[in-house]
Structure formats: structure tokens, C-alpha cells
mmCIF file of N, CA and C in Angstrom:
data_model
loop_
_atom_site.group_PDB
_atom_site.id
_atom_site.type_symbol
_atom_site.label_atom_id
_atom_site.label_comp_id
_atom_site.label_asym_id
_atom_site.label_seq_id
_atom_site.Cartn_x
_atom_site.Cartn_y
_atom_site.Cartn_z
ATOM 1 N N MET A 72 -2.000 -1.080 12.907
ATOM 2 C CA MET A 72 -1.495 -2.456 13.502
ATOM 3 C C MET A 72 0.253 -1.886 14.504
ATOM 4 N N PHE A 73 0.984 -1.333 13.306
ATOM 5 C CA PHE A 73 2.380 -1.174 13.767
ATOM 6 C C PHE A 73 2.262 0.642 13.768
ATOM 7 N N LYS A 74 2.602 0.783 15.130
ATOM 8 C CA LYS A 74 3.093 2.064 15.293
ATOM 9 C C LYS A 74 4.340 2.608 16.048
ATOM 10 N N ARG A 75 5.029 3.528 15.539
ATOM 11 C CA ARG A 75 6.102 3.940 16.105
ATOM 12 C C ARG A 75 5.664 4.449 17.376
ATOM 13 N N ASP A 76 6.715 4.046 18.583
ATOM 14 C CA ASP A 76 6.499 4.510 20.001
ATOM 15 C C ASP A 76 7.532 5.827 20.152
ATOM 16 N N ASP A 77 6.990 7.326 19.947
ATOM 17 C CA ASP A 77 7.541 8.621 20.078
ATOM 18 C C ASP A 77 7.727 8.915 21.289
ATOM 19 N N SER A 78 7.156 8.175 22.289
ATOM 20 C CA SER A 78 7.572 8.800 23.753
ATOM 21 C C SER A 78 8.936 8.853 24.380
ATOM 22 N N ASN A 79 10.169 8.715 23.318
ATOM 23 C CA ASN A 79 10.813 8.592 24.101
ATOM 24 C C ASN A 79 12.027 9.094 22.489
ATOM 25 N N HIS A 80 12.780 10.118 22.712
ATOM 26 C CA HIS A 80 13.308 10.368 21.225
ATOM 27 C C HIS A 80 14.180 9.211 20.743
ATOM 28 N N GLN A 81 13.904 8.862 19.238
ATOM 29 C CA GLN A 81 14.875 7.783 18.806
ATOM 30 C C GLN A 81 15.917 8.451 17.871
ATOM 31 N N GLU A 82 17.151 7.793 17.959
ATOM 32 C CA GLU A 82 17.952 8.250 16.860
ATOM 33 C C GLU A 82 17.294 8.164 15.335
ATOM 34 N N THR A 83 17.887 8.374 14.575
ATOM 35 C CA THR A 83 17.550 7.968 13.198
ATOM 36 C C THR A 83 18.849 8.249 12.322
ATOM 37 N N VAL A 84 18.462 7.178 11.059
ATOM 38 C CA VAL A 84 19.444 7.385 9.873
ATOM 39 C C VAL A 84 18.590 7.864 8.748
ATOM 40 N N THR A 85 19.635 8.345 7.587
ATOM 41 C CA THR A 85 19.024 9.085 6.614
ATOM 42 C C THR A 85 19.331 7.770 5.418
ATOM 43 N N VAL A 86 18.234 7.131 4.779
ATOM 44 C CA VAL A 86 18.370 6.021 3.521
ATOM 45 C C VAL A 86 17.819 6.483 2.448
ATOM 46 N N THR A 87 17.878 5.944 1.564
ATOM 47 C CA THR A 87 17.268 6.356 0.148
ATOM 48 C C THR A 87 16.160 4.991 -0.278
ATOM 49 N N LEU A 88 14.823 5.235 -0.147
ATOM 50 C CA LEU A 88 13.709 4.314 -0.327
ATOM 51 C C LEU A 88 13.061 4.149 -1.461
ATOM 52 N N ASP A 89 13.576 3.169 -2.580
ATOM 53 C CA ASP A 89 12.741 3.598 -3.920
ATOM 54 C C ASP A 89 13.212 5.211 -4.168
ATOM 55 N N GLY A 90 14.481 5.267 -4.357
ATOM 56 C CA GLY A 90 14.601 6.450 -4.930
ATOM 57 C C GLY A 90 14.468 8.262 -4.495
ATOM 58 N N LYS A 91 13.924 7.663 -3.181
ATOM 59 C CA LYS A 91 13.656 8.878 -2.258
ATOM 60 C C LYS A 91 14.065 8.912 -0.401
ATOM 61 N N THR A 92 14.581 9.908 -0.205
ATOM 62 C CA THR A 92 15.479 10.118 0.919
ATOM 63 C C THR A 92 14.626 9.947 1.988
ATOM 64 N N GLN A 93 14.596 9.223 2.847
ATOM 65 C CA GLN A 93 13.886 8.855 4.037
ATOM 66 C C GLN A 93 14.751 9.141 5.536
ATOM 67 N N ASN A 94 13.787 9.131 6.545
ATOM 68 C CA ASN A 94 14.959 9.324 7.571
ATOM 69 C C ASN A 94 14.135 8.354 8.440
ATOM 70 N N LEU A 95 14.510 7.365 8.939
ATOM 71 C CA LEU A 95 14.310 6.073 9.730
ATOM 72 C C LEU A 95 14.766 5.630 10.809
ATOM 73 N N GLN A 96 14.056 4.905 11.892
ATOM 74 C CA GLN A 96 14.759 4.580 12.982
ATOM 75 C C GLN A 96 15.827 4.056 13.312
ATOM 76 N N SER A 97 16.953 3.968 13.964
ATOM 77 C CA SER A 97 18.078 3.580 13.597
ATOM 78 C C SER A 97 18.364 2.015 14.897
ATOM 79 N N GLY A 98 18.741 1.554 14.677
ATOM 80 C CA GLY A 98 18.964 0.396 16.044
ATOM 81 C C GLY A 98 17.944 -0.790 15.827
ATOM 82 N N VAL A 99 17.344 -0.611 14.671
ATOM 83 C CA VAL A 99 16.446 -1.763 14.068
ATOM 84 C C VAL A 99 16.527 -2.484 12.760
ATOM 85 N N SER A 100 16.060 -3.578 12.336
ATOM 86 C CA SER A 100 16.156 -3.927 11.215
ATOM 87 C C SER A 100 15.183 -3.407 10.362
ATOM 88 N N VAL A 101 15.528 -3.612 9.079
ATOM 89 C CA VAL A 101 15.586 -2.615 7.857
ATOM 90 C C VAL A 101 13.752 -2.830 7.980
ATOM 91 N N ALA A 102 13.254 -3.830 7.881
ATOM 92 C CA ALA A 102 11.963 -3.922 7.798
ATOM 93 C C ALA A 102 10.944 -3.487 8.934
ATOM 94 N N ALA A 103 11.448 -3.928 10.323
ATOM 95 C CA ALA A 103 11.046 -3.090 11.448
ATOM 96 C C ALA A 103 11.213 -1.291 11.281
ATOM 97 N N ALA A 104 12.061 -0.928 10.799
ATOM 98 C CA ALA A 104 12.130 0.816 10.383
ATOM 99 C C ALA A 104 11.101 0.878 9.333
ATOM 100 N N LEU A 105 10.988 0.224 8.441
ATOM 101 C CA LEU A 105 9.835 0.361 7.304
ATOM 102 C C LEU A 105 8.800 0.189 7.798
ATOM 103 N N LEU A 106 8.536 -0.677 8.640
ATOM 104 C CA LEU A 106 7.171 -1.004 9.342
ATOM 105 C C LEU A 106 6.757 0.075 10.087
ATOM 106 N N GLY A 107 7.781 0.399 10.922
ATOM 107 C CA GLY A 107 7.509 1.716 11.941
ATOM 108 C C GLY A 107 7.167 3.322 11.384
ATOM 109 N N ASP A 108 7.615 3.369 9.998
ATOM 110 C CA ASP A 108 7.231 4.343 9.375
ATOM 111 C C ASP A 108 6.146 4.341 8.358
ATOM 112 N N GLY A 109 5.326 3.179 8.646
ATOM 113 C CA GLY A 109 4.170 3.182 7.981
ATOM 114 C C GLY A 109 4.302 2.579 6.371
ATOM 115 N N HIS A 110 5.327 2.201 5.935
ATOM 116 C CA HIS A 110 5.830 1.194 4.687
ATOM 117 C C HIS A 110 5.408 -0.314 5.368
ATOM 118 N N LEU A 111 4.084 -0.471 5.028
ATOM 119 C CA LEU A 111 3.640 -1.839 5.164
ATOM 120 C C LEU A 111 4.005 -2.701 4.019
ATOM 121 N N ILE A 112 4.048 -2.246 2.616
ATOM 122 C CA ILE A 112 4.234 -3.079 1.543
ATOM 123 C C ILE A 112 5.584 -3.458 1.294
ATOM 124 N N SER A 113 6.266 -4.555 1.348
ATOM 125 C CA SER A 113 7.594 -4.706 1.143
ATOM 126 C C SER A 113 8.122 -5.127 -0.476
ATOM 127 N N ARG A 114 7.193 -5.929 -1.072
ATOM 128 C CA ARG A 114 7.288 -5.897 -2.387
ATOM 129 C C ARG A 114 6.152 -6.425 -3.166
ATOM 130 N N ILE A 115 6.090 -6.903 -4.542
ATOM 131 C CA ILE A 115 4.664 -7.476 -5.557
ATOM 132 C C ILE A 115 5.154 -8.732 -5.351
ATOM 133 N N SER A 116 4.370 -9.626 -4.914
ATOM 134 C CA SER A 116 4.668 -11.402 -5.522
ATOM 135 C C SER A 116 4.651 -11.214 -6.883
ATOM 136 N N PRO A 117 5.762 -12.048 -7.292
ATOM 137 C CA PRO A 117 5.911 -12.049 -8.790
ATOM 138 C C PRO A 117 5.273 -13.208 -9.215
ATOM 139 N N SER A 118 4.326 -14.068 -8.227
ATOM 140 C CA SER A 118 3.587 -15.002 -9.008
ATOM 141 C C SER A 118 2.291 -14.500 -8.662
ATOM 142 N N SER A 119 1.676 -14.352 -7.648
ATOM 143 C CA SER A 119 0.272 -13.938 -7.696
ATOM 144 C C SER A 119 0.052 -12.184 -8.021
ATOM 145 N N HIS A 120 0.907 -11.590 -7.959
ATOM 146 C CA HIS A 120 1.068 -10.030 -8.323
ATOM 147 C C HIS A 120 0.355 -9.558 -7.173
ATOM 148 N N LYS A 121 0.436 -9.966 -5.976
ATOM 149 C CA LYS A 121 -0.526 -9.229 -5.037
ATOM 150 C C LYS A 121 0.603 -8.598 -3.883
ATOM 151 N N PRO A 122 0.398 -7.643 -3.306
ATOM 152 C CA PRO A 122 1.143 -6.885 -2.464
ATOM 153 C C PRO A 122 1.577 -7.720 -1.476
ATOM 154 N N CYS A 123 2.724 -7.835 -0.890
ATOM 155 C CA CYS A 123 3.352 -8.595 0.259
ATOM 156 C C CYS A 123 3.573 -7.612 1.325
ATOM 157 N N ALA A 124 3.629 -8.281 2.432
ATOM 158 C CA ALA A 124 4.410 -7.451 3.668
ATOM 159 C C ALA A 124 5.020 -8.281 4.544
ATOM 160 N N PRO A 125 6.473 -7.821 5.322
ATOM 161 C CA PRO A 125 6.853 -8.640 6.429
ATOM 162 C C PRO A 125 5.963 -9.497 7.192
ATOM 163 N N HIS A 126 6.440 -10.819 7.318
ATOM 164 C CA HIS A 126 5.405 -11.484 7.906
ATOM 165 C C HIS A 126 5.847 -11.939 9.184
ATOM 166 N N CYS A 127 6.741 -12.820 8.838
ATOM 167 C CA CYS A 127 7.497 -13.787 10.503
ATOM 168 C C CYS A 127 8.707 -12.939 11.074
ATOM 169 N N LEU A 128 9.288 -11.725 10.380
ATOM 170 C CA LEU A 128 10.262 -11.032 11.056
ATOM 171 C C LEU A 128 11.285 -11.813 11.646
ATOM 172 N N MET A 129 11.771 -13.047 11.276
ATOM 173 C CA MET A 129 12.807 -13.747 11.797
ATOM 174 C C MET A 129 13.378 -14.612 10.692
ATOM 175 N N GLY A 130 13.178 -14.290 9.355
ATOM 176 C CA GLY A 130 13.916 -14.764 8.455
ATOM 177 C C GLY A 130 13.643 -16.150 7.736
ATOM 178 N N VAL A 131 12.208 -16.720 8.086
ATOM 179 C CA VAL A 131 11.905 -17.630 7.372
ATOM 180 C C VAL A 131 11.011 -17.803 6.095
ATOM 181 N N CYS A 132 10.335 -16.650 6.224
ATOM 182 C CA CYS A 132 9.016 -16.368 5.192
ATOM 183 C C CYS A 132 9.781 -15.803 4.118
ATOM 184 N N PHE A 133 10.679 -14.878 3.877
ATOM 185 C CA PHE A 133 11.173 -14.444 2.876
ATOM 186 C C PHE A 133 10.135 -13.311 2.185
ATOM 187 N N GLU A 134 9.302 -13.012 2.749
ATOM 188 C CA GLU A 134 8.187 -11.870 2.372
ATOM 189 C C GLU A 134 8.800 -10.164 2.601
ATOM 190 N N CYS A 135 9.778 -10.308 3.153
ATOM 191 C CA CYS A 135 10.412 -8.950 3.096
ATOM 192 C C CYS A 135 11.636 -8.608 2.092
ATOM 193 N N LEU A 136 11.814 -10.053 1.220
ATOM 194 C CA LEU A 136 12.884 -9.539 0.324
ATOM 195 C C LEU A 136 13.011 -8.503 -0.514
ATOM 196 N N MET A 137 14.137 -7.642 -0.168
ATOM 197 C CA MET A 137 14.545 -6.147 -0.948
ATOM 198 C C MET A 137 15.296 -6.203 -1.274
ATOM 199 N N GLU A 138 16.174 -5.129 -2.512
ATOM 200 C CA GLU A 138 17.605 -5.035 -2.930
ATOM 201 C C GLU A 138 17.902 -3.846 -1.896
ATOM 202 N N ILE A 139 18.924 -4.458 -1.054
ATOM 203 C CA ILE A 139 19.770 -3.542 -0.122
ATOM 204 C C ILE A 139 20.691 -3.307 -0.456
ATOM 205 N N ASN A 140 21.363 -2.437 -0.800
ATOM 206 C CA ASN A 140 22.714 -1.968 -1.407
ATOM 207 C C ASN A 140 23.032 -2.735 -2.646
ATOM 208 N N GLY A 141 22.510 -3.076 -3.168
ATOM 209 C CA GLY A 141 22.554 -3.556 -4.621
ATOM 210 C C GLY A 141 22.675 -5.168 -4.172
ATOM 211 N N VAL A 142 21.821 -5.615 -3.106
ATOM 212 C CA VAL A 142 21.828 -7.269 -3.053
ATOM 213 C C VAL A 142 20.460 -7.717 -2.562
ATOM 214 N N GLN A 143 19.907 -8.799 -3.518
ATOM 215 C CA GLN A 143 18.710 -8.988 -2.883
ATOM 216 C C GLN A 143 18.796 -10.019 -1.013
ATOM 217 N N GLN A 144 18.204 -9.121 -0.393
ATOM 218 C CA GLN A 144 18.214 -9.711 1.157
ATOM 219 C C GLN A 144 16.868 -9.639 1.681
ATOM 220 N N GLN A 145 17.199 -10.066 3.095
ATOM 221 C CA GLN A 145 15.622 -10.191 3.558
ATOM 222 C C GLN A 145 15.691 -9.029 4.700
ATOM 223 N N ALA A 146 15.015 -8.370 4.527
ATOM 224 C CA ALA A 146 15.011 -7.257 5.350
ATOM 225 C C ALA A 146 15.035 -7.447 6.685
ATOM 226 N N CYS A 147 14.632 -8.527 7.071
ATOM 227 C CA CYS A 147 14.251 -8.487 8.747
ATOM 228 C C CYS A 147 15.639 -8.882 9.545
ATOM 229 N N ALA A 148 16.537 -9.438 8.554
ATOM 230 C CA ALA A 148 17.951 -9.659 8.795
ATOM 231 C C ALA A 148 18.962 -8.808 8.854
ATOM 232 N N VAL A 149 18.519 -7.799 8.368
ATOM 233 C CA VAL A 149 19.689 -6.778 7.963
ATOM 234 C C VAL A 149 19.420 -5.547 8.999
ATOM 235 N N GLU A 150 20.480 -5.052 9.694
ATOM 236 C CA GLU A 150 20.038 -3.676 10.231
ATOM 237 C C GLU A 150 20.301 -2.662 9.563
ATOM 238 N N ILE A 151 19.422 -1.897 9.688
ATOM 239 C CA ILE A 151 19.289 -0.666 8.820
ATOM 240 C C ILE A 151 20.502 0.438 9.480
ATOM 241 N N ALA A 152 21.519 1.071 8.421
ATOM 242 C CA ALA A 152 22.083 1.868 8.629
ATOM 243 C C ALA A 152 22.407 2.833 7.678
ATOM 244 N N GLU A 153 22.998 4.011 8.131
ATOM 245 C CA GLU A 153 22.947 5.344 7.456
ATOM 246 C C GLU A 153 23.620 5.216 6.045
ATOM 247 N N GLY A 154 22.295 5.786 5.044
ATOM 248 C CA GLY A 154 22.827 5.913 3.985
ATOM 249 C C GLY A 154 22.747 4.661 2.701
ATOM 250 N N MET A 155 22.009 3.916 3.781
ATOM 251 C CA MET A 155 21.378 2.155 2.918
ATOM 252 C C MET A 155 20.957 3.052 1.374
ATOM 253 N N ASN A 156 20.872 2.123 0.755
ATOM 254 C CA ASN A 156 19.650 1.995 -0.311
ATOM 255 C C ASN A 156 19.122 0.827 -0.674
ATOM 256 N N ILE A 157 17.645 1.376 -0.488
ATOM 257 C CA ILE A 157 16.679 0.130 -0.576
ATOM 258 C C ILE A 157 15.815 0.185 -1.492
ATOM 259 N N LYS A 158 15.713 -0.899 -1.978
ATOM 260 C CA LYS A 158 14.589 -0.897 -3.164
ATOM 261 C C LYS A 158 13.592 -2.249 -3.149
ATOM 262 N N ARG A 159 12.190 -1.511 -2.642
ATOM 263 C CA ARG A 159 11.288 -2.619 -2.917
ATOM 264 C C ARG A 159 10.810 -3.019 -4.281
ATOM 265 N N ARG A 160 10.373 -4.391 -4.106
ATOM 266 C CA ARG A 160 9.860 -4.755 -6.031
ATOM 267 C C ARG A 160 8.361 -4.362 -5.812
ATOM 268 N N LEU A 161 7.874 -2.933 -6.339
ATOM 269 C CA LEU A 161 6.326 -2.746 -6.093
ATOM 270 C C LEU A 161 5.981 -2.891 -7.238
ATOM 271 N N SER A 162 6.594 -3.017 -8.440
ATOM 272 C CA SER A 162 6.042 -3.006 -9.659
ATOM 273 C C SER A 162 5.754 -4.581 -10.217
ATOM 274 N N GLY A 163 5.914 -5.782 -9.444
ATOM 275 C CA GLY A 163 5.484 -6.829 -9.736
ATOM 276 C C GLY A 163 5.925 -7.321 -10.884
ATOM 277 N N SER A 164 7.133 -6.899 -11.228
ATOM 278 C CA SER A 164 7.793 -7.434 -12.645
ATOM 279 C C SER A 164 8.958 -7.765 -12.329
ATOM 280 N N ASN A 165 10.085 -7.806 -13.034
ATOM 281 C CA ASN A 165 11.304 -8.253 -12.612
ATOM 282 C C ASN A 165 11.977 -7.176 -11.644
ATOM 283 N N GLY A 166 11.435 -6.209 -10.983
ATOM 284 C CA GLY A 166 12.140 -5.584 -10.262
ATOM 285 C C GLY A 166 12.957 -4.242 -10.509
ATOM 286 N N ASP A 167 12.658 -3.991 -11.892
ATOM 287 C CA ASP A 167 13.488 -2.830 -12.547
ATOM 288 C C ASP A 167 12.364 -1.532 -11.845
ATOM 289 N N GLU A 168 12.488 -0.828 -11.101
ATOM 290 C CA GLU A 168 11.697 0.448 -10.966
ATOM 291 C C GLU A 168 12.447 1.304 -11.366
#
């Protein structure tokens, strides 16, 4: 469903995603950059233990909640920047990955 438009050269930033270095598109939200790179799962729901993905992309649903530079934030509301440290909650526990 989500595909990156590689028809023109896009600027990228280097971030750390779940402990691994990634180059992602700049000038977009964290959620959009991750979706564009194929990272569809944003977290595991603490109640249902099922994978979640960004849904509304406008700050209403909280499905894109991630730890960004040490702070729990909605990834759709934060513009991606060079050197960010992003941690998704993929374990379904308390978030300690």
C-alpha cells in the first residue's frame, strides 16, 4: 500500500531505529518516513498484544506512539531529523527492548 516515490532524488537523514542505523527520507514525519521505508508496524498493543500501525497520521489515534529521543511521542506529529533515536514498542511488554 505504501511505496516510496523514487522518481526524484530525495534527501535522507540517518537515524537509529530500534538500535540499528537507518537512512530515511527527510522532510516528513517520523511515521511517514518509516512507512515509506516499509516499516509498517509501529508498536505492539499493550492490551491486545497485536501489531499496530500508524492509522490516522494526524495525531488523533495514538497508534504511532514511539519513543523518540527518549520521550514517548506520536510519530506522525514529529518531523524526522538527523541523529534521532527512535524506539518502537515491538515486544508488547513495558517497552524495554
